Amino acid sequence: MSALLADVAELKAAYDRQGWCRIPVRLDTDSVEHLRRRIDLLCEQDRPDVVREKESGAVRGIHGCHAYDDLCAALVRHPLLLGLAEELVGGPVYAYQFKVNLKQAREGAAWPWHQDFAFWHEEDGMPQDRAVNIAVPLDDVHAGNGPLVLIPGTHRLGLLDLPQREEQGERERGDWRSHVSADLAYTISGGRAEQLGRELGRQTLLGPAGTVHAFHPSIVHASSNNSSADRRALLLITYNAVDNAPARPTRPTFLVSRDTEAITPEADPRLGVEVPAVGATAGP
Ligand code: SIN
Ligand code: MN
């Protein structure tokens, strides 16, 4: 584990209790700039994994680019991120998903309340929620550009509001586009999210570009439209335990990696980290 994360046991305890934690180390400015430029270039490509907003046609997200882009692949192997994921999951991991959700200024559409594990379990057959999302914004995230909002503690409630199989149309079930659009296939009802938020509170993930948060596959979360003048690009790596890989996934490989071998850490000089000045990080 990186020497920069001296209190990893404390982070794990916070993660287990709340379903999320903030890491007291972030990607430095040059690394973020490098990644931002690379993602911008990849988004110009005409690829099935570059997903667009239904209304505006603006790029909403790019998926699975760690499989073909060297910088994204290097980020997945970053000793800090990988070591953190191994600690939080409790063993060797592989990259199940890699995506960047680009909430374009004034155009980026919401993500309704949902649990990621609903998609991974129901669609891919991931056995258990022994995975972790590592979230790194490539733009500064503020209250106005559609930050991620989590309901702490909901990772312990199991899967909520799953549709009955017979109610679920074939169109939705087989169509991966309803897993990456604003019309998600598996959502938590507004009433339930409201009630859970009242009982358990809400946590908004804010911070400068490069900030690192971890959140649990079963935590209830959402984010609103970006009505501001600032883009909000959020890079998300999902690391899954190697012994928790789905047996026969059918979704495209850019949504579900078929390479389930344990990743080994490798430092890359293009991807540095820094410890923010005291006072710049809120505790988990
Ligand atoms: C978002 O990009 O705001 C949503 C991310 C997620 O649901 O994992
Ligand atoms: Mn999600």
mmCIF file of C-alpha atoms and ligand atoms in Angstrom:
data_model
loop_
_atom_site.group_PDB
_atom_site.id
_atom_site.type_symbol
_atom_site.label_atom_id
_atom_site.label_comp_id
_atom_site.label_asym_id
_atom_site.label_seq_id
_atom_site.Cartn_x
_atom_site.Cartn_y
_atom_site.Cartn_z
ATOM 1 C CA MET A 1 0.000 0.000 0.000
ATOM 2 C CA SER A 2 1.258 3.482 -0.808
ATOM 3 C CA ALA A 3 3.119 5.138 2.027
ATOM 4 C CA LEU A 4 0.944 8.172 1.305
ATOM 5 C CA LEU A 5 -2.029 6.341 2.746
ATOM 6 C CA ALA A 6 -0.860 5.880 6.311
ATOM 7 C CA ASP A 7 -4.368 5.540 7.703
ATOM 8 C CA VAL A 8 -5.745 2.977 5.311
ATOM 9 C CA ALA A 9 -7.392 1.041 8.170
ATOM 10 C CA GLU A 10 -9.275 4.196 9.107
ATOM 11 C CA LEU A 11 -10.368 4.702 5.487
ATOM 12 C CA LYS A 12 -11.575 1.130 5.319
ATOM 13 C CA ALA A 13 -13.529 1.507 8.544
ATOM 14 C CA ALA A 14 -15.195 4.671 7.171
ATOM 15 C CA TYR A 15 -15.904 2.931 3.870
ATOM 16 C CA ASP A 16 -17.428 -0.116 5.578
ATOM 17 C CA ARG A 17 -19.561 2.084 7.841
ATOM 18 C CA GLN A 18 -20.744 4.691 5.327
ATOM 19 C CA GLY A 19 -20.296 3.049 1.943
ATOM 20 C CA TRP A 20 -17.915 5.762 0.782
ATOM 21 C CA CYS A 21 -14.730 7.574 1.811
ATOM 22 C CA ARG A 22 -12.579 10.437 0.639
ATOM 23 C CA ILE A 23 -8.895 9.729 0.091
ATOM 24 C CA PRO A 24 -6.493 12.288 1.570
ATOM 25 C CA VAL A 25 -4.311 12.197 -1.586
ATOM 26 C CA ARG A 26 -5.176 13.397 -5.072
ATOM 27 C CA LEU A 27 -3.879 13.249 -8.634
ATOM 28 C CA ASP A 28 -1.706 16.271 -9.252
ATOM 29 C CA THR A 29 -2.547 19.058 -11.690
ATOM 30 C CA ASP A 30 -0.301 17.826 -14.512
ATOM 31 C CA SER A 31 -1.707 14.306 -14.342
ATOM 32 C CA VAL A 32 -5.269 15.594 -14.442
ATOM 33 C CA GLU A 33 -4.475 17.832 -17.403
ATOM 34 C CA HIS A 34 -2.876 14.920 -19.217
ATOM 35 C CA LEU A 35 -5.909 12.706 -18.634
ATOM 36 C CA ARG A 36 -8.332 15.469 -19.571
ATOM 37 C CA ARG A 37 -6.589 16.073 -22.891
ATOM 38 C CA ARG A 38 -6.488 12.359 -23.626
ATOM 39 C CA ILE A 39 -10.184 11.861 -22.878
ATOM 40 C CA ASP A 40 -11.090 14.854 -25.043
ATOM 41 C CA LEU A 41 -9.203 13.254 -27.942
ATOM 42 C CA LEU A 42 -10.826 9.841 -27.426
ATOM 43 C CA CYS A 43 -14.285 11.427 -27.348
ATOM 44 C CA GLU A 44 -13.749 12.783 -30.857
ATOM 45 C CA GLN A 45 -13.596 9.235 -32.172
ATOM 46 C CA ASP A 46 -16.639 7.612 -33.679
ATOM 47 C CA ARG A 47 -16.846 4.556 -31.438
ATOM 48 C CA PRO A 48 -19.787 2.620 -29.943
ATOM 49 C CA ASP A 49 -18.411 3.215 -26.458
ATOM 50 C CA VAL A 50 -18.660 6.991 -26.858
ATOM 51 C CA VAL A 51 -22.230 7.601 -25.694
ATOM 52 C CA ARG A 52 -24.204 10.745 -26.476
ATOM 53 C CA GLU A 53 -27.003 12.613 -24.700
ATOM 54 C CA LYS A 54 -30.408 11.767 -26.134
ATOM 55 C CA GLU A 55 -31.534 15.363 -26.558
ATOM 56 C CA SER A 56 -28.438 17.382 -27.427
ATOM 57 C CA GLY A 57 -26.139 14.732 -28.918
ATOM 58 C CA ALA A 58 -23.318 15.987 -26.688
ATOM 59 C CA VAL A 59 -20.922 13.318 -25.455
ATOM 60 C CA ARG A 60 -22.317 11.869 -22.199
ATOM 61 C CA GLY A 61 -19.654 9.291 -21.503
ATOM 62 C CA ILE A 62 -16.870 7.099 -22.777
ATOM 63 C CA HIS A 63 -16.560 3.483 -21.655
ATOM 64 C CA GLY A 64 -13.827 0.896 -21.497
ATOM 65 C CA CYS A 65 -11.037 3.047 -22.934
ATOM 66 C CA HIS A 66 -8.502 1.480 -20.542
ATOM 67 C CA ALA A 67 -8.563 -1.458 -22.974
ATOM 68 C CA TYR A 68 -7.020 0.521 -25.822
ATOM 69 C CA ASP A 69 -5.548 3.726 -24.407
ATOM 70 C CA ASP A 70 -2.149 3.536 -22.707
ATOM 71 C CA LEU A 71 -2.720 6.414 -20.267
ATOM 72 C CA CYS A 72 -6.064 5.053 -19.057
ATOM 73 C CA ALA A 73 -4.486 1.594 -18.741
ATOM 74 C CA ALA A 74 -1.674 3.120 -16.676
ATOM 75 C CA LEU A 75 -4.186 4.805 -14.376
ATOM 76 C CA VAL A 76 -5.843 1.450 -13.660
ATOM 77 C CA ARG A 77 -2.438 0.119 -12.524
ATOM 78 C CA HIS A 78 -1.648 3.199 -10.433
ATOM 79 C CA PRO A 79 -0.211 1.901 -7.133
ATOM 80 C CA LEU A 80 -2.310 4.275 -5.044
ATOM 81 C CA LEU A 81 -5.659 3.544 -6.703
ATOM 82 C CA LEU A 82 -5.018 -0.160 -7.080
ATOM 83 C CA GLY A 83 -3.689 -0.548 -3.531
ATOM 84 C CA LEU A 84 -6.685 1.302 -2.184
ATOM 85 C CA ALA A 85 -9.100 -0.882 -4.137
ATOM 86 C CA GLU A 86 -7.393 -4.045 -2.896
ATOM 87 C CA GLU A 87 -7.673 -2.842 0.686
ATOM 88 C CA LEU A 88 -11.337 -1.893 0.379
ATOM 89 C CA VAL A 89 -12.364 -5.050 -1.471
ATOM 90 C CA GLY A 90 -10.077 -7.289 0.597
ATOM 91 C CA GLY A 91 -7.956 -9.057 -2.015
ATOM 92 C CA PRO A 92 -6.685 -8.978 -5.597
ATOM 93 C CA VAL A 93 -8.817 -7.088 -8.110
ATOM 94 C CA TYR A 94 -9.250 -6.474 -11.825
ATOM 95 C CA ALA A 95 -10.846 -3.561 -13.668
ATOM 96 C CA TYR A 96 -14.481 -4.492 -14.251
ATOM 97 C CA GLN A 97 -15.377 -1.109 -15.751
ATOM 98 C CA PHE A 98 -13.641 2.108 -16.687
ATOM 99 C CA LYS A 99 -15.649 5.135 -17.739
ATOM 100 C CA VAL A 100 -15.660 8.886 -17.851
ATOM 101 C CA ASN A 101 -19.032 10.543 -17.458
ATOM 102 C CA LEU A 102 -18.801 13.917 -19.122
ATOM 103 C CA LYS A 103 -21.518 16.206 -17.904
ATOM 104 C CA GLN A 104 -21.141 18.904 -20.497
ATOM 105 C CA ALA A 105 -21.795 22.490 -19.419
ATOM 106 C CA ARG A 106 -25.547 23.252 -19.518
ATOM 107 C CA GLU A 107 -26.195 19.973 -21.389
ATOM 108 C CA GLY A 108 -25.159 17.111 -19.155
ATOM 109 C CA ALA A 109 -28.242 15.157 -18.088
ATOM 110 C CA ALA A 110 -28.976 13.628 -14.683
ATOM 111 C CA TRP A 111 -28.346 10.138 -13.347
ATOM 112 C CA PRO A 112 -31.480 9.068 -11.425
ATOM 113 C CA TRP A 113 -31.200 7.394 -7.987
ATOM 114 C CA HIS A 114 -29.807 3.896 -8.437
ATOM 115 C CA GLN A 115 -27.449 1.210 -7.150
ATOM 116 C CA ASP A 116 -24.683 0.103 -9.520
ATOM 117 C CA PHE A 117 -24.816 -3.460 -8.243
ATOM 118 C CA ALA A 118 -28.372 -3.814 -9.605
ATOM 119 C CA PHE A 119 -26.913 -3.589 -13.139
ATOM 120 C CA TRP A 120 -23.899 -5.747 -12.435
ATOM 121 C CA HIS A 121 -25.874 -8.471 -10.661
ATOM 122 C CA GLU A 122 -29.006 -8.499 -12.810
ATOM 123 C CA GLU A 123 -27.402 -7.916 -16.207
ATOM 124 C CA ASP A 124 -23.964 -9.466 -15.853
ATOM 125 C CA GLY A 125 -24.406 -11.996 -13.045
ATOM 126 C CA MET A 126 -21.787 -10.523 -10.715
ATOM 127 C CA PRO A 127 -22.217 -12.816 -7.686
ATOM 128 C CA GLN A 128 -21.640 -10.358 -4.813
ATOM 129 C CA ASP A 129 -21.076 -6.646 -4.321
ATOM 130 C CA ARG A 130 -17.358 -7.175 -3.577
ATOM 131 C CA ALA A 131 -16.193 -4.413 -5.882
ATOM 132 C CA VAL A 132 -15.443 -0.726 -5.428
ATOM 133 C CA ASN A 133 -15.840 2.428 -7.498
ATOM 134 C CA ILE A 134 -12.907 4.813 -7.442
ATOM 135 C CA ALA A 135 -14.073 8.248 -8.601
ATOM 136 C CA VAL A 136 -11.703 10.949 -9.809
ATOM 137 C CA PRO A 137 -13.124 14.158 -11.283
ATOM 138 C CA LEU A 138 -11.150 15.639 -14.168
ATOM 139 C CA ASP A 139 -12.879 19.008 -13.620
ATOM 140 C CA ASP A 140 -13.508 20.878 -10.390
ATOM 141 C CA VAL A 141 -16.797 19.683 -8.929
ATOM 142 C CA HIS A 142 -19.097 22.190 -7.243
ATOM 143 C CA ALA A 143 -22.722 22.139 -6.155
ATOM 144 C CA GLY A 144 -23.873 23.501 -9.526
ATOM 145 C CA ASN A 145 -22.292 21.157 -12.076
ATOM 146 C CA GLY A 146 -24.087 17.947 -11.171
ATOM 147 C CA PRO A 147 -22.005 16.396 -8.379
ATOM 148 C CA LEU A 148 -22.545 12.840 -7.274
ATOM 149 C CA VAL A 149 -24.850 12.573 -4.243
ATOM 150 C CA LEU A 150 -24.775 9.450 -2.066
ATOM 151 C CA ILE A 151 -27.030 8.206 0.727
ATOM 152 C CA PRO A 152 -24.572 6.853 3.311
ATOM 153 C CA GLY A 153 -25.372 3.490 4.853
ATOM 154 C CA THR A 154 -27.591 2.309 1.997
ATOM 155 C CA HIS A 155 -24.874 -0.113 0.845
ATOM 156 C CA ARG A 156 -26.060 -2.407 3.648
ATOM 157 C CA LEU A 157 -29.703 -2.575 2.541
ATOM 158 C CA GLY A 158 -29.375 -5.033 -0.348
ATOM 159 C CA LEU A 159 -30.861 -4.332 -3.765
ATOM 160 C CA LEU A 160 -33.942 -2.115 -3.590
ATOM 161 C CA ASP A 161 -36.864 -1.659 -5.987
ATOM 162 C CA LEU A 162 -35.732 -4.311 -8.460
ATOM 163 C CA PRO A 163 -38.317 -4.722 -11.219
ATOM 164 C CA GLN A 164 -40.143 -8.030 -11.436
ATOM 165 C CA ARG A 165 -38.703 -10.013 -14.320
ATOM 166 C CA GLU A 166 -42.060 -10.196 -16.115
ATOM 167 C CA GLU A 167 -42.554 -6.435 -15.780
ATOM 168 C CA GLN A 168 -39.229 -5.798 -17.422
ATOM 169 C CA GLY A 169 -39.542 -5.521 -21.182
ATOM 170 C CA GLU A 170 -37.100 -7.343 -23.429
ATOM 171 C CA ARG A 171 -36.133 -4.025 -24.947
ATOM 172 C CA GLU A 172 -34.839 -2.722 -21.632
ATOM 173 C CA ARG A 173 -33.199 -5.876 -20.463
ATOM 174 C CA GLY A 174 -31.060 -6.481 -23.478
ATOM 175 C CA ASP A 175 -30.319 -2.867 -24.324
ATOM 176 C CA TRP A 176 -27.130 -1.636 -22.688
ATOM 177 C CA ARG A 177 -28.028 1.915 -23.671
ATOM 178 C CA SER A 178 -30.549 1.967 -20.825
ATOM 179 C CA HIS A 179 -27.626 1.371 -18.462
ATOM 180 C CA VAL A 180 -25.717 4.487 -19.468
ATOM 181 C CA SER A 181 -28.473 6.978 -20.334
ATOM 182 C CA ALA A 182 -30.604 9.306 -18.236
ATOM 183 C CA ASP A 183 -33.436 6.699 -18.544
ATOM 184 C CA LEU A 184 -31.821 4.042 -16.410
ATOM 185 C CA ALA A 185 -33.203 0.494 -16.393
ATOM 186 C CA TYR A 186 -32.785 0.001 -12.618
ATOM 187 C CA THR A 187 -33.717 2.955 -10.451
ATOM 188 C CA ILE A 188 -34.723 3.626 -6.876
ATOM 189 C CA SER A 189 -38.148 5.227 -6.642
ATOM 190 C CA GLY A 190 -38.190 8.943 -5.865
ATOM 191 C CA GLY A 191 -40.291 8.312 -2.753
ATOM 192 C CA ARG A 192 -37.876 5.760 -1.363
ATOM 193 C CA ALA A 193 -34.808 7.905 -2.085
ATOM 194 C CA GLU A 194 -36.530 10.834 -0.369
ATOM 195 C CA GLN A 195 -37.284 8.742 2.702
ATOM 196 C CA LEU A 196 -33.782 7.224 2.845
ATOM 197 C CA GLY A 197 -32.248 10.674 2.461
ATOM 198 C CA ARG A 198 -34.343 11.979 5.366
ATOM 199 C CA GLU A 199 -33.346 9.052 7.569
ATOM 200 C CA LEU A 200 -29.683 8.676 6.663
ATOM 201 C CA GLY A 201 -28.678 12.042 5.199
ATOM 202 C CA ARG A 202 -27.020 12.796 1.890
ATOM 203 C CA GLN A 203 -23.365 13.215 1.022
ATOM 204 C CA THR A 204 -22.332 15.301 -1.964
ATOM 205 C CA LEU A 205 -18.911 14.500 -3.450
ATOM 206 C CA LEU A 206 -17.289 17.852 -4.132
ATOM 207 C CA GLY A 207 -13.696 18.850 -4.669
ATOM 208 C CA PRO A 208 -11.060 20.032 -7.076
ATOM 209 C CA ALA A 209 -10.117 17.996 -10.136
ATOM 210 C CA GLY A 210 -7.975 15.043 -9.081
ATOM 211 C CA THR A 211 -9.801 14.425 -5.789
ATOM 212 C CA VAL A 212 -10.227 10.706 -5.085
ATOM 213 C CA HIS A 213 -13.333 9.164 -3.538
ATOM 214 C CA ALA A 214 -14.320 5.517 -3.179
ATOM 215 C CA PHE A 215 -17.931 4.344 -3.082
ATOM 216 C CA HIS A 216 -19.644 0.987 -2.699
ATOM 217 C CA PRO A 217 -21.463 -0.854 -5.534
ATOM 218 C CA SER A 218 -24.691 -1.028 -3.491
ATOM 219 C CA ILE A 219 -24.809 2.553 -2.206
ATOM 220 C CA VAL A 220 -27.820 4.541 -3.456
ATOM 221 C CA HIS A 221 -26.607 7.523 -5.492
ATOM 222 C CA ALA A 222 -27.662 10.024 -8.135
ATOM 223 C CA SER A 223 -26.575 13.256 -9.747
ATOM 224 C CA SER A 224 -28.551 16.125 -11.221
ATOM 225 C CA ASN A 225 -28.420 17.907 -14.582
ATOM 226 C CA ASN A 226 -25.501 20.219 -15.153
ATOM 227 C CA SER A 227 -27.128 23.619 -15.442
ATOM 228 C CA SER A 228 -23.865 25.492 -14.869
ATOM 229 C CA ALA A 229 -21.322 26.873 -17.312
ATOM 230 C CA ASP A 230 -18.709 24.367 -16.095
ATOM 231 C CA ARG A 231 -18.246 20.866 -17.452
ATOM 232 C CA ARG A 232 -18.065 18.052 -14.893
ATOM 233 C CA ALA A 233 -16.057 15.091 -16.150
ATOM 234 C CA LEU A 234 -15.979 12.239 -13.644
ATOM 235 C CA LEU A 235 -13.638 9.317 -14.221
ATOM 236 C CA LEU A 236 -14.763 6.077 -12.568
ATOM 237 C CA ILE A 237 -12.802 2.857 -12.249
ATOM 238 C CA THR A 238 -14.666 -0.149 -10.877
ATOM 239 C CA TYR A 239 -12.330 -2.729 -9.437
ATOM 240 C CA ASN A 240 -13.890 -6.135 -8.789
ATOM 241 C CA ALA A 241 -12.502 -8.989 -6.664
ATOM 242 C CA VAL A 242 -10.956 -11.559 -9.019
ATOM 243 C CA ASP A 243 -13.003 -14.365 -7.435
ATOM 244 C CA ASN A 244 -16.201 -12.342 -7.944
ATOM 245 C CA ALA A 245 -16.129 -12.161 -11.742
ATOM 246 C CA PRO A 246 -19.425 -12.872 -13.514
ATOM 247 C CA ALA A 247 -19.401 -16.291 -15.159
ATOM 248 C CA ARG A 248 -20.974 -15.451 -18.526
ATOM 249 C CA PRO A 249 -21.432 -11.730 -19.106
ATOM 250 C CA THR A 250 -23.131 -10.759 -22.352
ATOM 251 C CA ARG A 251 -22.959 -6.965 -22.357
ATOM 252 C CA PRO A 252 -20.326 -5.346 -24.595
ATOM 253 C CA THR A 253 -16.740 -5.651 -23.422
ATOM 254 C CA PHE A 254 -16.520 -1.877 -23.028
ATOM 255 C CA LEU A 255 -19.089 -2.219 -20.195
ATOM 256 C CA VAL A 256 -17.879 -5.502 -18.701
ATOM 257 C CA SER A 257 -14.228 -6.364 -19.008
ATOM 258 C CA ARG A 258 -13.564 -10.004 -19.886
ATOM 259 C CA ASP A 259 -9.973 -9.792 -18.669
ATOM 260 C CA THR A 260 -10.375 -10.867 -15.041
ATOM 261 C CA GLU A 261 -6.755 -11.428 -14.179
ATOM 262 C CA ALA A 262 -5.452 -9.655 -11.072
ATOM 263 C CA ILE A 263 -3.807 -6.333 -11.896
ATOM 264 C CA THR A 264 -0.300 -5.644 -10.690
ATOM 265 C CA PRO A 265 0.693 -2.122 -9.668
ATOM 266 C CA GLU A 266 2.984 -0.066 -11.865
ATOM 267 C CA ALA A 267 3.949 3.547 -11.350
ATOM 268 C CA ASP A 268 3.822 5.829 -14.402
ATOM 269 C CA PRO A 269 5.752 9.116 -14.401
ATOM 270 C CA ARG A 270 2.809 10.817 -16.175
ATOM 271 C CA LEU A 271 0.496 10.105 -13.236
ATOM 272 C CA GLY A 272 1.684 11.751 -10.045
ATOM 273 C CA VAL A 273 -0.146 12.349 -6.799
ATOM 274 C CA GLU A 274 -0.009 15.072 -4.185
ATOM 275 C CA VAL A 275 -1.172 15.567 -0.653
ATOM 276 C CA PRO A 276 -3.474 18.599 -0.532
ATOM 277 C CA ALA A 277 -2.555 21.370 1.890
ATOM 278 C CA VAL A 278 -3.966 20.952 5.409
ATOM 279 C CA GLY A 279 -7.563 22.143 5.497
ATOM 280 C CA ALA A 280 -8.164 21.397 1.834
ATOM 281 C CA THR A 281 -9.608 17.930 2.491
ATOM 282 C CA ALA A 282 -12.665 17.143 4.519
ATOM 283 C CA GLY A 283 -12.533 13.851 6.420
ATOM 284 C CA PRO A 284 -14.402 10.803 5.222
HETATM 285 C C1 SIN B 1 -22.474 10.542 -12.540
HETATM 286 O O1 SIN B 1 -21.580 10.586 -13.380
HETATM 287 O O2 SIN B 1 -22.871 11.543 -11.963
HETATM 288 C C2 SIN B 1 -23.106 9.234 -12.194
HETATM 289 C C3 SIN B 1 -22.090 8.217 -11.926
HETATM 290 C C4 SIN B 1 -22.642 6.933 -11.442
HETATM 291 O O3 SIN B 1 -23.822 6.762 -11.318
HETATM 292 O O4 SIN B 1 -21.861 6.026 -11.146
HETATM 293 MN MN MN B 2 -23.852 4.664 -10.660
#
